Short mmCIF file of C-alpha atoms in Angstrom, two decimals:
data_model
loop_
_atom_site.label_atom_id
_atom_site.label_comp_id
_atom_site.label_asym_id
_atom_site.label_seq_id
_atom_site.Cartn_x
_atom_site.Cartn_y
_atom_site.Cartn_z
CA MET S 1 0.00 0.00 0.00
CA SER S 2 1.28 3.46 -0.88
CA GLN S 3 2.19 5.92 1.87
CA TYR S 4 1.21 9.57 1.98
CA ILE S 5 3.05 11.87 4.40
CA GLY S 6 1.96 15.49 4.70
CA LEU S 7 4.11 18.24 6.21
CA THR S 8 2.95 21.37 8.01
CA GLY S 9 4.93 24.13 9.68
CA THR S 10 6.03 27.71 9.15
CA MET S 11 8.85 28.89 6.94
CA GLY S 12 12.23 28.07 8.43
CA SER S 13 10.89 25.17 10.49
CA GLY S 14 12.86 22.54 8.56
CA LYS S 15 10.21 20.83 6.44
CA GLY S 16 12.52 20.94 3.42
CA GLU S 17 15.05 18.71 5.18
CA ILE S 18 12.38 16.07 5.79
CA VAL S 19 11.42 16.26 2.12
CA LYS S 20 15.03 15.41 1.24
CA LEU S 21 15.00 12.43 3.63
CA LEU S 22 11.83 11.04 2.06
CA GLU S 23 12.99 11.64 -1.51
CA LYS S 24 16.06 9.51 -0.73
CA ARG S 25 13.58 6.76 0.21
CA GLY S 26 11.86 7.02 -3.17
CA PHE S 27 8.96 9.27 -2.22
CA LYS S 28 7.64 11.59 -4.91
CA TYR S 29 7.36 15.25 -3.96
CA ILE S 30 4.36 17.49 -4.38
CA SER S 31 3.55 20.79 -2.72
CA LEU S 32 0.40 22.80 -2.30
CA SER S 33 2.64 25.78 -2.98
CA ASP S 34 3.22 24.42 -6.51
CA MET S 35 -0.46 25.02 -7.21
CA VAL S 36 -0.13 28.58 -5.95
CA ARG S 37 3.02 29.23 -8.02
CA ALA S 38 1.28 27.97 -11.14
CA GLU S 39 -1.56 30.40 -10.47
CA ALA S 40 0.92 33.25 -9.88
CA THR S 41 2.56 32.49 -13.23
CA ALA S 42 -0.84 32.47 -14.93
CA ARG S 43 -1.58 35.88 -13.41
CA GLY S 44 1.81 37.23 -14.46
CA MET S 45 2.84 37.92 -10.86
CA GLU S 46 6.25 37.67 -9.23
CA HIS S 47 6.74 34.59 -7.01
CA SER S 48 7.43 36.59 -3.83
CA ARG S 49 6.33 35.04 -0.53
CA GLU S 50 3.79 37.82 0.04
CA ASN S 51 2.26 37.37 -3.42
CA LEU S 52 2.08 33.60 -2.96
CA GLN S 53 0.44 33.96 0.46
CA ASN S 54 -2.18 36.32 -0.95
CA ILE S 55 -2.87 34.15 -4.02
CA GLY S 56 -3.22 31.05 -1.82
CA ASN S 57 -5.74 32.87 0.35
CA ASP S 58 -7.62 34.01 -2.76
CA LEU S 59 -7.80 30.46 -4.14
CA ARG S 60 -9.15 29.18 -0.82
CA THR S 61 -11.69 32.00 -0.64
CA LYS S 62 -13.04 31.21 -4.10
CA GLY S 63 -12.78 27.40 -3.99
CA GLY S 64 -13.18 26.68 -0.28
CA ALA S 65 -10.62 26.20 2.50
CA GLY S 66 -9.64 22.78 1.13
CA ALA S 67 -9.29 23.81 -2.52
CA LEU S 68 -5.51 23.39 -2.74
CA GLY S 69 -5.63 20.13 -0.83
CA ALA S 70 -8.23 18.78 -3.26
CA LYS S 71 -6.04 19.70 -6.25
CA VAL S 72 -3.06 17.90 -4.75
CA ARG S 73 -5.13 14.86 -3.79
CA GLU S 74 -6.51 14.58 -7.31
CA ALA S 75 -2.98 14.75 -8.77
CA ILE S 76 -1.78 12.02 -6.40
CA GLU S 77 -4.73 9.75 -7.17
CA LYS S 78 -3.59 9.67 -10.80
CA GLU S 79 -0.40 7.89 -9.66
CA PRO S 80 -1.58 5.64 -6.80
CA GLU S 81 1.40 3.30 -7.12
CA ASN S 82 3.82 5.91 -5.70
CA ASN S 83 4.65 6.98 -2.17
CA TRP S 84 4.18 10.75 -1.78
CA VAL S 85 5.48 13.51 0.49
CA ILE S 86 3.09 16.47 0.47
CA ASP S 87 4.55 19.79 1.55
CA GLY S 88 2.91 23.11 2.40
CA VAL S 89 -0.27 22.11 4.27
CA ARG S 90 -1.48 25.39 5.79
CA ASN S 91 -5.22 25.16 6.39
CA PRO S 92 -7.41 22.62 8.25
CA GLY S 93 -9.60 22.37 5.14
CA GLU S 94 -6.59 21.04 3.26
CA VAL S 95 -6.01 18.50 6.02
CA LYS S 96 -9.57 17.20 5.61
CA GLU S 97 -9.09 16.80 1.86
CA LEU S 98 -5.77 14.98 2.20
CA GLU S 99 -7.15 12.66 4.89
CA LYS S 100 -9.32 11.16 2.13
CA LEU S 101 -6.12 9.43 0.97
CA SER S 102 -5.66 6.02 2.57
CA ASP S 103 -2.78 5.73 5.08
CA TYR S 104 -2.29 9.52 5.14
CA GLN S 105 -0.38 10.92 8.11
CA MET S 106 0.75 14.47 8.75
CA VAL S 107 3.96 15.54 10.47
CA GLY S 108 4.12 18.94 12.13
CA VAL S 109 7.52 20.65 12.29
CA SER S 110 8.15 23.58 14.60
CA ALA S 111 11.01 25.44 16.20
CA ASP S 112 11.63 28.31 18.58
CA THR S 113 10.81 31.67 16.96
CA GLU S 114 14.32 33.05 17.45
CA THR S 115 15.77 29.91 15.86
CA ILE S 116 13.50 30.32 12.83
CA VAL S 117 14.35 34.03 12.45
CA LYS S 118 18.08 33.25 12.63
CA ARG S 119 17.77 30.50 10.00
CA ILE S 120 15.88 32.71 7.57
CA MET S 121 18.27 35.64 7.95
CA GLU S 122 21.34 33.40 7.53
CA ARG S 123 20.11 31.64 4.40
CA GLN S 124 19.06 34.78 2.47
CA ARG S 125 21.19 35.05 -0.61
CA GLY S 126 20.04 37.46 -3.32
CA GLY S 127 16.42 37.97 -4.27
CA GLU S 128 14.11 39.14 -1.51
CA VAL S 129 15.98 40.07 1.67
CA LEU S 130 13.82 40.13 4.79
CA LYS S 131 14.47 42.06 7.98
CA ARG S 132 13.68 40.69 11.42
CA GLU S 133 10.43 42.67 11.79
CA SER S 134 9.21 41.50 8.39
CA ILE S 135 10.05 37.87 9.19
CA LEU S 136 8.13 38.01 12.49
CA GLU S 137 5.14 39.59 10.75
CA ARG S 138 5.08 36.87 8.10
CA LEU S 139 5.44 34.11 10.69
CA GLU S 140 2.41 35.46 12.55
CA LYS S 141 0.45 35.57 9.29
CA GLU S 142 1.41 31.98 8.47
CA LYS S 143 0.32 30.85 11.93
CA GLY S 144 -3.08 32.44 11.33
CA VAL S 145 -2.95 35.64 13.40
CA GLY S 146 -5.42 38.07 11.85
CA GLU S 147 -6.17 35.67 9.00
CA PRO S 148 -9.67 34.62 7.89
CA PRO S 149 -10.74 30.96 8.29
CA GLU S 150 -9.85 30.24 4.65
CA GLY S 151 -6.43 31.89 5.04
CA GLN S 152 -3.20 30.41 6.33
CA GLN S 153 -3.75 28.62 9.65
CA VAL S 154 -0.52 26.73 10.34
CA SER S 155 -1.04 26.74 14.12
CA LYS S 156 -4.36 24.93 13.71
CA CYS S 157 -2.76 22.46 11.30
CA ILE S 158 -0.03 21.75 13.86
CA ASP S 159 -2.77 20.83 16.34
CA LEU S 160 -4.13 18.35 13.78
CA CYS S 161 -0.84 16.61 12.99
CA ASP S 162 -0.25 12.93 13.76
CA PHE S 163 3.39 13.40 14.76
CA MET S 164 5.14 16.47 16.17
CA ILE S 165 8.81 17.35 15.76
CA LEU S 166 10.62 20.24 17.47
CA ASN S 167 13.49 21.15 15.19
CA ASP S 168 15.60 23.36 17.47
CA GLY S 169 18.81 21.36 17.24
CA LYS S 170 21.17 20.01 14.62
CA LEU S 171 20.25 18.31 11.36
CA GLU S 172 21.20 14.90 12.75
CA ASP S 173 18.75 15.45 15.62
CA LEU S 174 15.96 16.14 13.13
CA GLU S 175 16.86 13.01 11.19
CA LYS S 176 16.74 10.86 14.35
CA LYS S 177 13.34 12.24 15.33
CA PHE S 178 11.88 11.65 11.89
CA GLU S 179 13.40 8.18 11.77
CA HIS S 180 11.54 7.43 15.00
CA PHE S 181 8.29 8.46 13.29
CA LEU S 182 8.97 6.07 10.41
CA ARG S 183 9.97 3.23 12.73
CA LEU S 184 6.81 3.69 14.79
CA LYS S 185 4.79 3.26 11.59
CA THR S 186 6.53 -0.06 10.88
CA GLY S 187 6.50 -1.24 14.50
CA GLU S 188 10.31 -1.25 14.73
CA ASP S 189 10.32 1.34 17.53
CA ARG S 190 8.44 1.33 20.82
CA PRO S 191 6.74 4.56 21.93
CA THR S 192 8.77 6.76 24.28
CA PHE S 193 7.50 7.32 27.82
CA ASP S 194 6.49 10.84 26.77
CA GLU S 195 4.37 9.32 23.99
CA ILE S 196 2.81 6.77 26.35
CA PHE S 197 1.83 9.30 29.01
CA MET S 198 0.57 11.89 26.52
CA GLU S 199 -1.55 9.22 24.83
CA ILE S 200 -3.00 8.35 28.24
CA ALA S 201 -3.71 12.05 28.83
CA TYR S 202 -5.66 12.20 25.57
CA ILE S 203 -7.60 9.08 26.54
CA TRP S 204 -8.54 10.64 29.89
CA GLY S 205 -9.66 13.70 27.96
CA LYS S 206 -12.36 11.58 26.32
CA ARG S 207 -14.10 11.53 29.71
CA SER S 208 -14.37 15.31 29.64
CA THR S 209 -17.81 16.88 30.04
CA CYS S 210 -16.59 20.32 28.91
CA LEU S 211 -18.46 21.60 25.85
CA ARG S 212 -15.53 23.70 24.62
CA ARG S 213 -12.38 21.60 24.90
CA GLN S 214 -11.52 18.04 25.90
CA VAL S 215 -8.48 18.09 28.17
CA GLY S 216 -6.75 15.24 29.97
CA ALA S 217 -3.76 15.24 32.32
CA VAL S 218 -1.48 12.61 33.80
CA ILE S 219 1.04 12.96 36.62
CA ALA S 220 3.92 10.48 36.45
CA LYS S 221 7.14 9.80 38.34
CA ASP S 222 9.93 7.29 37.74
CA LYS S 223 8.15 6.16 34.54
CA GLN S 224 4.98 5.25 36.45
CA GLN S 225 1.57 6.93 36.36
CA LEU S 226 0.51 8.36 39.72
CA THR S 227 -2.76 10.19 39.09
CA ALA S 228 -4.86 11.53 36.22
CA GLY S 229 -7.69 13.95 35.58
CA TYR S 230 -9.97 15.47 32.97
CA ASN S 231 -11.92 18.72 32.80
CA GLY S 232 -15.56 18.86 33.82
CA ALA S 233 -18.00 19.78 36.58
CA PRO S 234 -17.03 18.96 40.20
CA ARG S 235 -18.36 15.82 41.90
CA GLY S 236 -22.10 15.91 42.50
CA VAL S 237 -22.65 18.94 40.28
CA PRO S 238 -24.69 18.75 37.01
CA HIS S 239 -22.72 18.89 33.78
CA CYS S 240 -22.97 22.02 31.64
CA ALA S 241 -24.87 20.11 28.94
CA GLN S 242 -27.52 19.26 31.54
CA LEU S 243 -27.89 22.95 32.37
CA GLY S 244 -28.47 24.18 28.85
CA GLY S 245 -24.96 24.87 27.64
CA CYS S 246 -21.63 26.50 28.47
CA LEU S 247 -21.84 29.49 30.83
CA ARG S 248 -18.75 31.06 29.26
CA GLU S 249 -20.22 30.74 25.77
CA LYS S 250 -23.46 32.39 26.93
CA MET S 251 -21.50 35.30 28.40
CA GLY S 252 -19.20 35.60 25.37
CA ILE S 253 -15.99 35.09 27.37
CA PRO S 254 -13.01 34.40 25.06
CA SER S 255 -10.78 31.39 25.60
CA GLY S 256 -7.93 32.10 28.04
CA GLN S 257 -9.79 34.75 30.04
CA ARG S 258 -11.88 34.94 33.25
CA HIS S 259 -11.22 31.36 34.33
CA GLU S 260 -13.19 31.88 37.53
CA ILE S 261 -16.40 32.07 35.47
CA CYS S 262 -16.67 28.38 34.70
CA ARG S 263 -18.52 25.48 36.28
CA GLY S 264 -15.73 23.06 35.43
CA THR S 265 -12.51 21.99 37.10
CA HIS S 266 -9.49 21.70 34.85
CA ALA S 267 -7.75 18.41 34.16
CA GLU S 268 -4.50 19.46 35.87
CA GLN S 269 -6.42 20.58 38.97
CA ASN S 270 -8.26 17.25 39.15
CA ALA S 271 -5.00 15.29 38.80
CA ILE S 272 -3.44 17.29 41.65
CA THR S 273 -6.47 17.05 43.95
CA GLN S 274 -6.66 13.29 43.34
CA ALA S 275 -3.10 13.04 44.66
CA ALA S 276 -4.14 14.97 47.80
CA LYS S 277 -7.24 12.81 48.25
CA PHE S 278 -5.32 9.53 48.18
CA GLY S 279 -2.13 10.73 49.86
CA ILE S 280 0.08 10.31 46.77
CA ASN S 281 3.41 12.15 46.79
CA ILE S 282 3.79 14.13 43.53
CA GLN S 283 6.90 16.10 44.55
CA ASP S 284 9.37 16.26 41.61
CA SER S 285 6.91 14.55 39.27
CA ILE S 286 6.10 15.23 35.61
CA LEU S 287 2.67 16.47 34.55
CA TYR S 288 1.54 15.62 31.01
CA CYS S 289 -1.37 17.59 29.58
CA ASN S 290 -2.73 17.81 26.05
CA THR S 291 -3.12 21.59 26.48
CA PHE S 292 -0.91 24.41 27.82
CA PRO S 293 -1.91 25.14 31.47
CA CYS S 294 -4.02 28.18 32.36
CA VAL S 295 -2.89 30.61 35.04
CA ILE S 296 -4.90 28.91 37.82
CA CYS S 297 -3.45 25.50 36.98
CA THR S 298 0.02 27.03 36.67
CA LYS S 299 -0.10 28.36 40.24
CA MET S 300 -1.30 24.99 41.57
CA ILE S 301 1.38 23.12 39.61
CA LEU S 302 4.15 25.34 41.00
CA ASN S 303 2.96 24.99 44.60
CA ALA S 304 2.44 21.23 44.27
CA GLY S 305 6.16 20.71 43.70
CA ILE S 306 5.81 19.30 40.19
CA LYS S 307 9.17 19.69 38.43
CA THR S 308 8.22 19.37 34.74
CA VAL S 309 5.17 20.11 32.58
CA VAL S 310 4.93 18.55 29.13
CA TYR S 311 2.09 20.07 27.09
CA ASP S 312 0.80 19.49 23.59
CA SER S 313 -1.57 22.08 22.07
CA ASP S 314 -1.04 25.74 22.85
CA TYR S 315 -3.51 27.81 24.91
CA ASN S 316 -3.70 31.58 24.79
CA ASP S 317 -3.35 32.66 28.42
CA PRO S 318 -0.88 35.58 28.57
CA LEU S 319 -0.70 35.74 32.39
CA SER S 320 0.09 32.03 32.63
CA LYS S 321 2.91 32.44 30.12
CA GLU S 322 4.18 35.52 31.95
CA ILE S 323 4.31 33.69 35.30
CA LEU S 324 5.97 30.63 33.79
CA GLY S 325 8.53 32.89 32.15
CA GLN S 326 9.37 34.51 35.50
CA GLN S 327 9.83 31.34 37.58
CA THR S 328 12.95 29.13 37.63
CA ILE S 329 11.83 25.97 39.47
CA LEU S 330 9.67 24.34 36.81
CA GLU S 331 10.73 22.98 33.42
CA LEU S 332 8.14 23.62 30.70
CA ARG S 333 8.47 21.84 27.37
CA ARG S 334 6.35 21.34 24.29
CA TYR S 335 5.50 17.74 23.55
CA GLU S 336 6.92 16.04 20.50
CA GLY S 337 6.20 12.58 19.18
CA ARG S 338 3.13 10.60 18.16
CA ARG S 339 -0.09 12.49 18.79
CA ILE S 340 -3.56 11.19 19.59
CA ARG S 341 -6.22 13.73 18.70
CA PRO S 342 -9.66 13.87 20.37
CA ASP S 343 -11.16 13.28 16.91
CA SER S 344 -8.50 10.71 16.02
CA ARG S 345 -9.30 8.41 13.15
#
């Protein structure tokens, strides 16, 4: 059976290096950007990054968010005997189109912003030369900040990927991480402990009664699970669905704000209180959560003596990020490895 591997990530993240690795393995290359470049040529426009971004958005606006993904899928289906690497996935609509291919998996590639800026500035040779401010602006646009639903939404695509790679190190590190992804597919590698505990966190999230977001958390120590939790109403209290909907939705409260106006208890809070209930020592433990902790959870995590937080999807809570940036006793790291989504196939 043919394999189809999609790649998503911002410019400078390192997707091109993974393309090279797969081409050495006989994969054929196709990019959603090729469709945009062809349209730019037809319109007689220069192939600058800004022009290509705008043309891609225009094609999605006219043909739907998945328009470019559908074009690529149709091209691939004409050569079903080949393995394909598909670059440039930038909108969830494109993900949905490409998932119609059998055995399709998407790899998300990310890196620290400063690392990406440095890479882009170092590799500029001739042509369009970008300054730091311009690079940061374009990165935000690629991620989806200020973009319409049919525009570029790389951050949302990252949240939909099947495997996550943080490419902050050397090229050989990237190769080892991607090799692990391939060996997991064939069964040659076992999951890491990070992958095991994050998968368990996602499974606990399926018990969530929250109408906005399913979140699960696991606290582990010495490679053993200690406690777990999911978000939902406290014990003995009716679920939000039983009371006619989400209170925060009714009041129009944006995600990441006014956490006190909520009937639910967060997954991290439940995992910590379960430890207190049963007398389990979580000092110097690791908390795994499929979402970045809010400010209330952050304060509890710090005071509980947890030494490391591994999170998957991002969560826009500026005060939480400010506090975590000020403290020096807790290690915070983004999860990388095999991902289990709440809507996993």
